[in-house]
């Protein structure tokens, strides 16, 4: 009896050992994710934290995150888009912790940091360097033109649990040949570390020339991606927990219209995320309406129990 | 015999040991995967009773709203369908009034189509409701097939009024009717008592089809039947019903004389951000794409964690009426 028992036990031990060895080799067990799938992903993805993850944080941790998640907005303007400039100043940019407008030339109507530079790429470099030098305690940077409308609270939600001392370069990720880049029109998010690396590589004329790649004019968004790539920073697509993109280069109406054609039985669900960060392609008046739609219009009695509170900005009357 | 048995036991042991360790590792892995990749429903919408939530829940018992939409065969697919997909779902009861009965479903009112018949349609619609649906609601909303309505906000406006009283609410206009009348396009609401009086007025001849202009003529009948117009504005005096789309009102304007679309206003209008309540009840001239766009802005898109400035239930001095 004992002999049979010990055979059985020996068998079990051997079986267990065999299983462990195989799994360590990684080639058998389907429960372990293959590391190679990551490389085959079209883009890297950055998703917002889930409600449960946030619930597990303490009050102190939450306070720290509120501080850490403050945003410095870099808004690239020109006198020829004066109405958009004024609209951005009067609407969404008020929700940045620090909103700095960088212009190609001065305007009598509005104040901005005058970079006195006509070349788009050179001007962008100067603006980013200025932002890095003047960031103070801020660790996140949002780069946009005034034709974009951003909901900064939702940007903060996306980056809430991400560490800004890690390199992040987030937005609507696009692909051009071998290059992954973030689309400018839907806004570009950079962590402090990413900007730091960028500013350093600006000094390398081979990797990141100041006047841009000579033979043909590459767009700023692609130049940016190339320079960042040299520093080991790669574009990532910002999305919600369902994989819906948060950064849009079209207007809400335009996206709804597309959804009406593509999913007529589920128009709103098929359109856009509840936590969208950016939209673009609207007129200045539509941006004012958007301000109302985002920060005011809501149904009485619907309450959310968000983990963080963001207060309305001082001296503002349209939010 | 014993030798074979122990061999069999050995093999069984190997299999069992392998499988049990495998399933152990599998379940451990699954637990960690779940924690990292948790999928969360997009609209994180708790029903934890807070001030607002309880208030809203209590309301729906005695503030049932019947919505009727004035439409016609020409617009069922291009307009009314999208209302059916969006805000109409939130009414306690919805009826689509047309000249012809269909499987949409529409009620056939035995009135011809056409602008000149709008008041006839309205009269017949209220008579139909009075006959068949009076007990199904306390308040009766009339809307066009290009009106967008936020039903929760309508409920909120109505919550301070008694439906047994003869009352009617909407966007109040000044001319033609002494006590004012409510804009048709912005939608208007009659209390149960007001509906009874409207129907009685036509029965007795106190009210007649004296004009094609539906909203003004109905307003005149309301005055005749001693139905009072009530104020639909919020605690800060901001409008809730709107006869035009949001861009007419919300966009900043330099100080200027009243533009044409504000000429009829009963209450002195404000232009720019203070025009309108956060708790909008309606907009008008809203077509297919804009119905869904407003639905998205009202019920979906929101700024995470944002502490709204206007909180009518909290007793702060910020909310003193202007």
Coordinates of C-alpha atoms in Angstrom, one line a residue:
Chain A
X1 CA 0.0 0.0 0.0
X2 CA 2.8 2.4 1.0
X3 CA 4.8 1.5 -2.0
X4 CA 1.8 2.3 -4.3
X5 CA 1.3 5.6 -2.4
X6 CA 4.9 6.6 -2.8
X7 CA 4.7 5.8 -6.5
X8 CA 1.7 8.1 -6.8
X9 CA 3.5 10.8 -4.8
X10 CA 6.6 10.5 -6.9
X11 CA 4.4 10.7 -9.9
X12 CA 2.7 13.9 -8.7
X13 CA 6.0 15.5 -7.9
X14 CA 7.4 14.7 -11.3
X15 CA 4.3 16.0 -13.0
X16 CA 4.4 19.2 -11.1
X17 CA 8.1 19.7 -11.8
X18 CA 7.6 19.0 -15.5
X19 CA 4.9 21.7 -15.7
X20 CA 7.0 24.3 -14.0
X21 CA 9.9 23.6 -16.3
X22 CA 7.7 23.9 -19.4
X23 CA 6.2 27.1 -18.3
X24 CA 9.5 28.6 -17.5
X25 CA 10.5 27.9 -21.0
X26 CA 7.4 29.9 -21.9
X27 CA 6.5 27.9 -24.9
X28 CA 3.6 25.8 -23.6
X29 CA 1.3 27.5 -21.1
X30 CA -1.4 29.7 -22.7
X31 CA -1.9 31.5 -19.5
X32 CA 1.3 33.4 -19.9
X33 CA 1.3 36.3 -22.3
X34 CA 3.9 36.1 -25.1
X35 CA 6.2 39.0 -24.9
X36 CA 6.4 39.2 -28.7
X37 CA 2.8 40.5 -29.0
X38 CA 3.8 43.9 -27.7
X39 CA 6.1 44.4 -30.7
X40 CA 3.4 43.6 -33.2
X41 CA 1.1 46.3 -31.8
X42 CA 0.4 49.0 -34.3
X43 CA 0.9 51.7 -31.7
X44 CA 1.6 51.8 -28.0
X45 CA -1.5 52.7 -26.0
X46 CA -2.0 54.8 -22.9
X47 CA -5.2 54.2 -21.1
X48 CA -6.8 56.2 -18.3
X49 CA -6.8 54.6 -14.8
X50 CA -9.9 52.7 -13.9
X51 CA -12.3 53.8 -11.2
X52 CA -11.2 50.9 -8.9
X53 CA -7.5 51.7 -9.3
X54 CA -8.3 55.2 -8.2
X55 CA -10.4 54.1 -5.3
X56 CA -7.4 52.3 -3.8
X57 CA -5.4 55.5 -3.5
X58 CA -5.3 57.2 -0.1
X59 CA -6.2 60.9 0.4
X60 CA -2.6 61.8 0.7
X61 CA -1.8 60.0 -2.6
X62 CA -4.7 61.8 -4.2
X63 CA -3.4 65.2 -3.1
X64 CA 0.0 64.4 -4.4
X65 CA -1.4 63.4 -7.7
X66 CA -3.5 66.6 -8.0
X67 CA -0.2 68.5 -7.7
X68 CA 1.7 66.2 -10.0
X69 CA -0.9 66.4 -12.7
X70 CA -0.9 70.1 -13.2
X71 CA -0.5 71.1 -16.8
X72 CA 1.5 73.8 -18.6
X73 CA -0.2 74.6 -21.9
X74 CA 2.0 75.7 -24.8
X75 CA -0.3 77.4 -27.3
X76 CA 1.2 78.3 -30.7
X77 CA -0.5 81.4 -32.1
X78 CA -0.1 83.9 -35.0
X79 CA -1.8 87.2 -35.7
X80 CA -3.4 85.7 -38.8
X81 CA -5.5 83.4 -36.5
X82 CA -6.3 86.2 -34.1
X83 CA -10.0 85.3 -33.5
X84 CA -9.0 81.7 -32.6
X85 CA -6.3 83.0 -30.4
X86 CA -8.8 85.2 -28.6
X87 CA -11.2 82.4 -28.3
X88 CA -8.7 79.9 -26.9
X89 CA -7.7 82.6 -24.4
X90 CA -11.3 83.1 -23.4
X91 CA -12.3 79.4 -23.3
X92 CA -10.5 76.2 -22.7
X93 CA -7.0 77.6 -21.9
X94 CA -8.4 79.0 -18.6
X95 CA -8.4 75.5 -17.3
X96 CA -4.7 75.0 -17.8
X97 CA -2.6 75.5 -14.6
X98 CA -0.4 77.7 -16.7
X99 CA -1.4 78.8 -20.2
X100 CA 1.3 80.4 -22.3
X101 CA 0.7 81.7 -25.8
X102 CA 3.7 81.8 -28.1
X103 CA 3.4 83.9 -31.2
X104 CA 5.4 84.3 -34.4
X105 CA 5.1 88.0 -34.3
X106 CA 3.6 90.5 -31.8
X107 CA 0.0 91.6 -32.0
X108 CA -1.4 94.8 -30.7
X109 CA -4.6 93.1 -29.6
X110 CA -3.3 90.3 -27.5
X111 CA -0.3 89.5 -25.4
X112 CA 2.0 86.5 -25.9
X113 CA 5.6 85.5 -25.7
X114 CA 6.9 86.8 -29.0
X115 CA 9.3 84.4 -30.5
X116 CA 9.9 86.5 -33.6
X117 CA 10.2 83.5 -35.8
X118 CA 8.4 82.8 -39.1
X119 CA 9.6 79.2 -39.5
X120 CA 7.1 76.8 -37.9
X121 CA 9.6 74.2 -36.7
X122 CA 12.1 76.6 -35.4
X123 CA 9.4 78.5 -33.6
X124 CA 8.1 75.3 -32.0
X125 CA 11.6 74.4 -30.8
X126 CA 11.9 77.9 -29.2
X127 CA 8.5 77.6 -27.6
X128 CA 9.2 74.2 -26.1
X129 CA 12.6 75.3 -24.8
X130 CA 11.0 78.3 -23.2
X131 CA 8.3 76.1 -21.6
X132 CA 10.9 73.7 -20.3
X133 CA 12.9 76.6 -18.8
X134 CA 9.8 78.2 -17.2
X135 CA 7.9 75.1 -16.1
X136 CA 8.5 75.8 -12.4
X137 CA 6.9 72.9 -10.6
X138 CA 4.7 71.8 -13.5
X139 CA 5.5 68.4 -14.9
X140 CA 3.1 67.9 -17.8
X141 CA 3.0 69.9 -21.1
X142 CA 0.1 70.2 -23.5
X143 CA 1.0 71.5 -26.9
X144 CA -1.7 72.8 -29.2
X145 CA -2.8 75.5 -31.7
X146 CA -5.8 77.7 -30.9
X147 CA -7.9 75.9 -33.4
X148 CA -8.0 72.9 -31.0
X149 CA -10.4 72.8 -28.1
X150 CA -9.1 70.8 -25.1
X151 CA -10.8 69.6 -21.9
X152 CA -7.9 69.8 -19.5
X153 CA -9.7 68.0 -16.7
X154 CA -9.9 64.9 -19.0
X155 CA -6.3 65.2 -19.9
X156 CA -5.5 65.1 -16.2
X157 CA -7.7 62.0 -15.8
X158 CA -5.7 60.3 -18.6
X159 CA -2.3 61.1 -17.1
X160 CA -3.4 60.8 -13.4
X161 CA -1.4 57.8 -12.5
X162 CA 1.4 58.2 -15.0
X163 CA 4.8 59.3 -13.7
X164 CA 6.1 62.5 -15.4
X165 CA 9.7 61.5 -14.7
X166 CA 9.1 58.8 -17.3
X167 CA 9.0 59.8 -20.9
X168 CA 5.5 60.1 -22.3
X169 CA 4.5 61.5 -25.7
X170 CA 0.8 61.0 -26.1
X171 CA -2.1 62.1 -28.3
X172 CA -3.7 60.7 -31.5
X173 CA -0.9 58.4 -32.7
X174 CA -0.5 58.2 -36.5
X175 CA 1.8 56.3 -38.7
X176 CA 3.8 57.5 -41.7
X177 CA 5.9 54.7 -43.1
X178 CA 8.1 53.6 -40.3
X179 CA 7.4 56.7 -38.1
X180 CA 4.9 56.8 -35.4
X181 CA 4.0 60.4 -34.5
X182 CA 1.4 62.3 -32.6
X183 CA -1.0 64.4 -34.7
X184 CA -0.6 68.1 -34.0
X185 CA -4.1 69.2 -34.6
X186 CA -5.5 67.0 -31.9
X187 CA -3.0 68.2 -29.3
X188 CA 0.3 66.7 -28.1
X189 CA 1.0 65.7 -24.5
X190 CA 4.6 65.6 -23.2
X191 CA 5.8 64.6 -19.8
X192 CA 8.6 66.5 -18.1
X193 CA 11.1 63.7 -18.9
X194 CA 10.1 63.6 -22.6
X195 CA 10.5 67.4 -22.9
X196 CA 13.8 67.3 -21.0
X197 CA 15.2 64.7 -23.5
X198 CA 13.7 66.7 -26.4
X199 CA 15.4 70.0 -25.3
X200 CA 18.7 68.2 -25.0
X201 CA 18.5 66.6 -28.4
X202 CA 17.7 70.1 -29.9
X203 CA 21.4 70.7 -29.4
X204 CA 22.3 67.8 -31.7
X205 CA 22.3 69.3 -35.2
X206 CA 22.6 65.8 -36.8
X207 CA 19.7 64.2 -35.1
X208 CA 17.5 67.2 -34.7
X209 CA 18.5 70.1 -37.0
X210 CA 17.2 73.5 -36.2
X211 CA 16.0 74.5 -39.6
X212 CA 14.5 71.1 -40.2
X213 CA 15.5 68.4 -42.6
X214 CA 16.8 70.2 -45.6
X215 CA 15.6 68.4 -48.7
X216 CA 11.9 68.7 -48.1
X217 CA 9.8 70.4 -45.5
X218 CA 8.7 67.8 -43.0
X219 CA 5.7 68.9 -40.9
X220 CA 6.5 69.9 -37.3
X221 CA 4.6 67.0 -35.9
X222 CA 6.9 64.6 -37.8
X223 CA 10.1 66.5 -37.0
X224 CA 9.1 66.3 -33.4
X225 CA 8.5 62.6 -33.6
X226 CA 11.9 62.0 -35.2
X227 CA 13.8 64.0 -32.6
X228 CA 12.0 62.3 -29.8
X229 CA 12.6 58.9 -31.3
X230 CA 16.3 59.6 -31.2
X231 CA 16.0 60.0 -27.4
X232 CA 14.0 56.8 -27.0
X233 CA 10.6 58.4 -26.7
X234 CA 7.8 57.0 -28.8
X235 CA 4.3 58.1 -29.7
X236 CA 1.5 56.6 -27.8
X237 CA -2.2 56.7 -28.5
X238 CA -4.4 58.2 -25.7
X239 CA -7.5 56.2 -25.2
X240 CA -10.3 55.5 -22.7
X241 CA -10.9 52.2 -20.9
X242 CA -12.8 50.9 -23.9
X243 CA -10.0 51.7 -26.4
X244 CA -11.8 54.8 -27.8
X245 CA -9.4 57.6 -28.9
X246 CA -9.5 60.6 -26.7
X247 CA -7.8 63.0 -29.1
X248 CA -9.8 64.1 -32.1
X249 CA -8.8 66.3 -35.0
X250 CA -12.5 66.7 -36.1
X251 CA -15.4 68.4 -34.4
X252 CA -18.1 66.7 -32.4
X253 CA -20.6 67.4 -35.2
X254 CA -18.4 65.9 -37.8
X255 CA -17.8 62.8 -35.8
X256 CA -21.5 62.4 -35.0
X257 CA -22.2 62.8 -38.7
X258 CA -19.8 60.0 -39.4
X259 CA -21.3 57.8 -36.7
X260 CA -24.8 58.5 -38.1
X261 CA -23.7 57.0 -41.4
X262 CA -21.7 54.1 -39.9
X263 CA -23.8 53.1 -36.9
X264 CA -27.3 54.6 -37.2
X265 CA -28.7 52.5 -34.4
X266 CA -26.0 53.6 -31.9
X267 CA -24.9 57.0 -33.0
X268 CA -23.6 58.5 -29.8
X269 CA -22.0 55.4 -28.4
X270 CA -20.3 54.8 -31.7
X271 CA -19.0 58.4 -31.9
X272 CA -16.7 59.6 -29.1
X273 CA -15.5 59.0 -25.6
X274 CA -17.3 60.5 -22.6
X275 CA -13.8 61.5 -21.4
X276 CA -12.6 63.0 -24.7
X277 CA -9.7 65.4 -24.4
X278 CA -9.6 67.3 -27.7
X279 CA -11.7 68.2 -30.7
X280 CA -10.8 70.4 -33.6
X281 CA -12.1 72.0 -36.8
X282 CA -14.7 74.2 -35.2
X283 CA -15.4 77.9 -35.8
X284 CA -14.7 80.3 -32.9
X285 CA -18.4 80.6 -32.2
X286 CA -18.7 76.8 -32.1
X287 CA -15.9 76.8 -29.6
X288 CA -17.8 79.1 -27.3
X289 CA -20.8 76.9 -27.6
X290 CA -18.6 73.9 -26.8
X291 CA -17.5 75.7 -23.6
X292 CA -21.1 75.9 -22.6
X293 CA -21.7 72.3 -23.6
X294 CA -18.8 70.9 -21.7
X295 CA -18.7 73.0 -18.5
X296 CA -22.4 73.9 -18.0
X297 CA -25.0 71.9 -19.9
X298 CA -26.0 68.8 -18.0
X299 CA -29.2 67.0 -16.8
X300 CA -30.3 67.8 -13.2
X301 CA -29.9 64.9 -10.8
X302 CA -27.0 63.0 -12.5
X303 CA -24.1 62.9 -10.1
X304 CA -20.7 61.4 -10.5
X305 CA -18.4 60.5 -7.7
X306 CA -15.1 61.3 -9.2
X307 CA -11.9 60.6 -7.2
X308 CA -10.6 64.1 -7.7
X309 CA -12.1 67.6 -7.7
X310 CA -11.0 70.3 -10.1
X311 CA -12.2 73.7 -9.2
X312 CA -13.5 76.3 -11.8
X313 CA -10.9 78.9 -12.7
X314 CA -11.1 82.3 -11.0
X315 CA -12.4 85.3 -12.9
X316 CA -14.2 83.2 -15.6
X317 CA -17.9 83.5 -16.4
X318 CA -18.4 80.9 -19.1
X319 CA -17.7 77.7 -17.2
Chain B
X1 CA -0.2 -7.2 -10.4
X2 CA 1.2 -4.8 -7.8
X3 CA 3.8 -3.7 -10.1
X4 CA 1.3 -2.6 -12.8
X5 CA -0.9 -0.9 -10.2
X6 CA 2.0 1.1 -8.9
X7 CA 3.0 2.0 -12.4
X8 CA -0.5 3.2 -13.1
X9 CA -0.6 5.1 -9.9
X10 CA 2.7 6.7 -10.9
X11 CA 1.4 7.8 -14.3
X12 CA -1.8 9.1 -12.7
X13 CA 0.3 11.0 -10.2
X14 CA 2.3 12.6 -13.0
X15 CA -0.8 13.7 -14.8
X16 CA -2.5 15.0 -11.7
X17 CA 0.6 16.8 -10.5
X18 CA 1.0 18.4 -13.9
X19 CA -2.6 19.5 -14.2
X20 CA -3.0 20.8 -10.7
X21 CA 0.1 23.0 -10.9
X22 CA -1.0 24.2 -14.3
X23 CA -4.4 25.2 -13.1
X24 CA -2.9 26.8 -10.1
X25 CA -0.6 29.0 -12.2
X26 CA -3.4 29.8 -14.6
X27 CA -5.7 31.1 -11.9
X28 CA -3.0 33.1 -10.3
X29 CA -2.2 34.7 -13.6
X30 CA -5.8 35.5 -14.3
X31 CA -6.2 37.4 -11.0
X32 CA -3.2 39.7 -11.8
X33 CA -4.4 40.2 -15.3
X34 CA -7.8 41.3 -14.2
X35 CA -6.4 43.9 -11.8
X36 CA -4.3 45.5 -14.6
X37 CA -6.7 45.3 -17.5
X38 CA -9.9 46.1 -15.8
X39 CA -12.5 47.3 -18.2
X40 CA -14.7 49.9 -16.7
X41 CA -18.1 50.9 -18.2
X42 CA -17.6 54.2 -19.9
X43 CA -20.3 56.2 -18.3
X44 CA -19.3 55.9 -14.7
X45 CA -22.6 56.9 -13.3
X46 CA -23.3 56.0 -9.7
X47 CA -26.8 55.9 -8.2
X48 CA -25.5 56.5 -4.7
X49 CA -28.2 58.7 -3.1
X50 CA -26.9 62.2 -2.9
X51 CA -29.1 65.3 -2.5
X52 CA -29.7 65.5 -6.2
X53 CA -30.3 61.9 -6.8
X54 CA -33.0 61.5 -4.2
X55 CA -34.7 64.7 -5.2
X56 CA -34.8 63.5 -8.8
X57 CA -36.1 60.1 -7.9
X58 CA -38.9 61.5 -5.7
X59 CA -40.0 63.7 -8.5
X60 CA -40.7 61.1 -11.1
X61 CA -43.7 59.6 -9.2
X62 CA -45.9 62.7 -9.2
X63 CA -44.3 64.6 -12.1
X64 CA -45.1 62.3 -15.0
X65 CA -44.6 64.0 -18.3
X66 CA -46.4 63.1 -21.5
X67 CA -44.5 64.4 -24.5
X68 CA -46.3 64.9 -27.8
X69 CA -44.3 65.7 -30.9
X70 CA -45.9 67.7 -33.7
X71 CA -44.7 66.0 -36.9
X72 CA -45.8 64.8 -40.4
X73 CA -45.1 62.0 -42.8
X74 CA -42.4 64.1 -44.6
X75 CA -40.2 64.4 -41.5
X76 CA -40.6 61.0 -39.8
X77 CA -37.3 59.6 -41.2
X78 CA -35.3 62.8 -41.4
X79 CA -36.2 64.3 -38.0
X80 CA -38.6 62.5 -35.8
X81 CA -36.7 59.2 -35.9
X82 CA -33.7 60.9 -34.2
X83 CA -35.9 62.3 -31.5
X84 CA -37.2 58.8 -30.9
X85 CA -33.6 57.6 -30.6
X86 CA -32.6 60.3 -28.2
X87 CA -34.6 62.4 -25.8
X88 CA -38.1 61.0 -26.4
X89 CA -37.1 57.9 -24.4
X90 CA -37.0 59.9 -21.3
X91 CA -40.6 61.0 -21.3
X92 CA -43.0 59.0 -19.3
X93 CA -45.2 58.7 -22.3
X94 CA -44.5 59.9 -25.9
X95 CA -46.9 60.4 -28.8
X96 CA -46.1 61.4 -32.3
X97 CA -48.9 63.4 -33.8
X98 CA -49.3 63.4 -37.6
X99 CA -52.0 63.8 -40.1
X100 CA -51.8 60.0 -40.8
X101 CA -51.7 57.0 -38.5
X102 CA -48.6 54.8 -39.1
X103 CA -46.4 52.1 -37.6
X104 CA -43.8 54.6 -36.6
X105 CA -46.0 54.8 -34.5
X106 CA -47.9 58.0 -35.2
X107 CA -51.4 59.1 -34.2
X108 CA -53.5 60.1 -37.1
X109 CA -55.2 63.4 -36.4
X110 CA -57.5 63.8 -39.3
X111 CA -56.0 67.2 -40.2
X112 CA -54.1 68.1 -43.4
X113 CA -50.4 68.8 -43.4
X114 CA -49.2 72.3 -43.9
X115 CA -48.2 75.4 -41.9
X116 CA -51.7 76.8 -42.0
X117 CA -53.0 73.7 -40.2
X118 CA -50.6 73.7 -37.3
X119 CA -53.2 75.1 -34.8
X120 CA -55.8 72.6 -36.0
X121 CA -53.3 69.8 -35.4
X122 CA -52.5 71.2 -31.9
X123 CA -56.2 71.4 -31.0
X124 CA -56.9 67.9 -32.2
X125 CA -53.8 66.6 -30.5
X126 CA -54.8 68.0 -27.1
X127 CA -58.4 66.7 -27.6
X128 CA -57.0 63.3 -28.4
X129 CA -54.8 63.3 -25.3
X130 CA -57.6 64.5 -23.1
X131 CA -59.8 61.7 -24.4
X132 CA -57.2 58.9 -24.2
X133 CA -54.2 59.7 -22.0
X134 CA -55.2 62.3 -19.5
X135 CA -54.6 60.0 -16.5
X136 CA -51.2 58.9 -17.7
X137 CA -49.4 62.2 -16.7
X138 CA -49.5 65.3 -14.7
X139 CA -47.8 67.5 -17.3
X140 CA -48.2 67.7 -21.1
X141 CA -45.3 68.9 -23.2
X142 CA -45.8 69.9 -26.8
X143 CA -42.6 69.9 -28.9
X144 CA -41.8 70.2 -32.6
X145 CA -39.9 67.6 -34.6
X146 CA -36.9 69.9 -34.5
X147 CA -36.9 70.6 -30.8
X148 CA -34.3 69.1 -28.4
X149 CA -35.5 68.6 -24.8
X150 CA -33.7 67.6 -21.6
X151 CA -36.5 65.9 -19.8
X152 CA -34.7 65.8 -16.4
X153 CA -34.4 69.5 -16.5
X154 CA -38.0 70.0 -17.5
X155 CA -38.9 67.9 -14.4
X156 CA -36.8 70.1 -12.3
X157 CA -38.5 73.3 -13.5
X158 CA -41.9 71.8 -13.0
X159 CA -41.1 70.4 -9.5
X160 CA -42.1 73.7 -7.8
X161 CA -45.5 73.9 -9.5
X162 CA -48.7 72.1 -8.8
X163 CA -50.2 70.2 -11.8
X164 CA -53.7 70.5 -10.4
X165 CA -53.5 74.2 -10.9
X166 CA -54.1 75.8 -14.3
X167 CA -50.6 76.5 -15.4
X168 CA -48.5 76.7 -18.5
X169 CA -44.8 77.1 -19.0
X170 CA -42.3 77.7 -21.8
X171 CA -40.4 80.6 -23.4
X172 CA -42.6 83.6 -22.6
X173 CA -43.2 86.1 -25.4
X174 CA -44.8 89.5 -24.8
X175 CA -46.8 90.7 -27.8
X176 CA -50.4 89.9 -28.9
X177 CA -51.5 88.3 -25.7
X178 CA -51.8 90.5 -22.6
X179 CA -50.4 87.9 -20.2
X180 CA -47.9 86.7 -22.8
X181 CA -47.8 83.4 -24.6
X182 CA -45.2 80.6 -24.9
X183 CA -43.1 80.0 -28.0
X184 CA -44.2 77.0 -30.0
X185 CA -40.8 76.0 -31.3
X186 CA -39.2 76.0 -27.9
X187 CA -41.8 73.7 -26.6
X188 CA -44.4 74.4 -23.9
X189 CA -46.0 72.5 -21.1
X190 CA -49.6 72.5 -19.9
X191 CA -50.6 71.2 -16.5
X192 CA -53.4 68.6 -16.4
X193 CA -55.8 71.3 -15.3
X194 CA -54.7 73.5 -18.2
X195 CA -55.4 70.7 -20.7
X196 CA -58.8 70.2 -19.3
X197 CA -59.6 73.9 -19.6
X198 CA -58.2 74.1 -23.2
X199 CA -60.5 71.3 -24.3
X200 CA -63.4 72.7 -22.4
X201 CA -62.8 76.1 -24.1
X202 CA -63.2 74.6 -27.6
X203 CA -66.3 72.7 -26.5
X204 CA -68.0 75.8 -25.1
X205 CA -66.8 78.1 -27.9
X206 CA -64.8 80.3 -25.5
X207 CA -61.8 79.3 -27.6
X208 CA -61.9 79.2 -31.4
X209 CA -59.5 78.7 -34.3
X210 CA -59.2 82.4 -34.8
X211 CA -55.7 82.3 -36.2
X212 CA -53.2 80.0 -37.9
X213 CA -50.4 81.0 -35.5
X214 CA -50.5 78.0 -33.2
X215 CA -48.5 79.3 -30.2
X216 CA -50.0 82.7 -30.1
X217 CA -53.6 81.4 -30.6
X218 CA -53.1 78.7 -27.9
X219 CA -51.7 81.5 -25.6
X220 CA -54.9 83.5 -26.2
X221 CA -57.0 80.5 -25.3
X222 CA -55.0 80.0 -22.1
X223 CA -55.7 83.6 -21.1
X224 CA -59.4 83.2 -21.9
X225 CA -59.6 80.1 -19.8
X226 CA -57.7 81.7 -16.9
X227 CA -54.6 79.5 -17.2
X228 CA -51.6 81.3 -15.7
X229 CA -48.3 81.5 -17.4
X230 CA -45.5 80.5 -15.0
X231 CA -41.9 81.5 -15.0
X232 CA -39.6 78.7 -16.3
X233 CA -36.3 80.5 -15.5
X234 CA -33.7 79.2 -13.1
X235 CA -32.7 80.6 -9.7
X236 CA -30.4 83.1 -11.4
X237 CA -33.1 84.2 -13.8
X238 CA -31.6 82.4 -16.7
X239 CA -33.7 80.9 -19.5
X240 CA -34.4 77.2 -19.8
X241 CA -36.6 77.0 -23.0
X242 CA -35.0 78.3 -26.2
X243 CA -36.7 78.9 -29.6
X244 CA -33.3 78.9 -31.4
X245 CA -30.1 76.8 -31.3
X246 CA -27.4 77.5 -28.6
X247 CA -25.1 79.6 -30.8
X248 CA -27.8 82.3 -31.0
X249 CA -27.6 82.9 -27.2
X250 CA -24.3 81.7 -25.7
X251 CA -21.8 83.5 -27.9
X252 CA -20.4 86.7 -26.4
X253 CA -21.8 89.9 -28.0
X254 CA -20.8 93.5 -27.5
X255 CA -23.6 95.6 -25.9
X256 CA -26.2 96.1 -28.6
X257 CA -29.9 96.8 -29.1
X258 CA -32.0 93.7 -29.0
X259 CA -31.4 91.5 -32.1
X260 CA -34.5 90.4 -34.0
X261 CA -34.7 86.9 -32.4
X262 CA -35.0 88.5 -28.9
X263 CA -37.6 91.1 -29.8
X264 CA -40.6 89.2 -28.4
X265 CA -39.0 88.4 -25.1
X266 CA -41.3 88.9 -22.1
X267 CA -38.4 89.0 -19.5
X268 CA -35.4 91.2 -20.3
X269 CA -32.9 89.0 -22.1
X270 CA -29.2 88.6 -21.5
X271 CA -26.8 87.8 -24.3
X272 CA -23.6 85.7 -23.8
X273 CA -22.8 83.0 -21.2
X274 CA -25.4 84.3 -18.7
X275 CA -28.3 83.9 -21.2
X276 CA -29.0 80.4 -20.3
X277 CA -29.3 78.0 -17.4
X278 CA -27.0 75.1 -16.9
X279 CA -30.2 73.0 -16.7
X280 CA -31.4 73.7 -20.2
X281 CA -34.9 72.4 -21.1
X282 CA -35.0 73.0 -24.8
X283 CA -33.4 74.2 -28.0
X284 CA -35.1 74.6 -31.4
X285 CA -34.1 74.2 -35.1
X286 CA -32.2 71.2 -34.1
X287 CA -31.9 68.7 -36.9
X288 CA -30.6 65.1 -37.0
X289 CA -26.9 65.5 -36.4
X290 CA -27.4 68.2 -33.8
X291 CA -29.9 66.1 -31.9
X292 CA -27.2 63.5 -31.3
X293 CA -24.6 66.3 -30.7
X294 CA -26.7 67.8 -28.0
X295 CA -27.4 64.4 -26.6
X296 CA -23.6 63.8 -26.4
X297 CA -22.9 67.1 -24.7
X298 CA -25.7 66.7 -22.2
X299 CA -25.5 63.0 -21.3
X300 CA -22.0 61.9 -22.2
X301 CA -19.1 64.4 -22.5
X302 CA -18.1 65.8 -19.2
X303 CA -15.1 67.3 -17.5
X304 CA -13.8 64.7 -15.0
X305 CA -13.9 65.8 -11.4
X306 CA -15.2 69.3 -12.3
X307 CA -17.0 71.1 -9.5
X308 CA -19.8 73.0 -11.4
X309 CA -20.4 76.6 -10.3
X310 CA -24.2 76.4 -10.3
X311 CA -25.6 74.1 -7.6
X312 CA -29.2 75.1 -7.0
X313 CA -29.7 72.7 -4.1
X314 CA -26.9 74.1 -2.0
X315 CA -27.7 77.1 0.1
X316 CA -24.8 79.4 -0.9
X317 CA -25.0 83.1 -1.7
X318 CA -23.7 82.4 -5.2
X319 CA -27.1 81.2 -6.1
X320 CA -29.1 84.3 -5.1
X321 CA -31.6 85.3 -7.8
X322 CA -30.3 88.2 -9.9

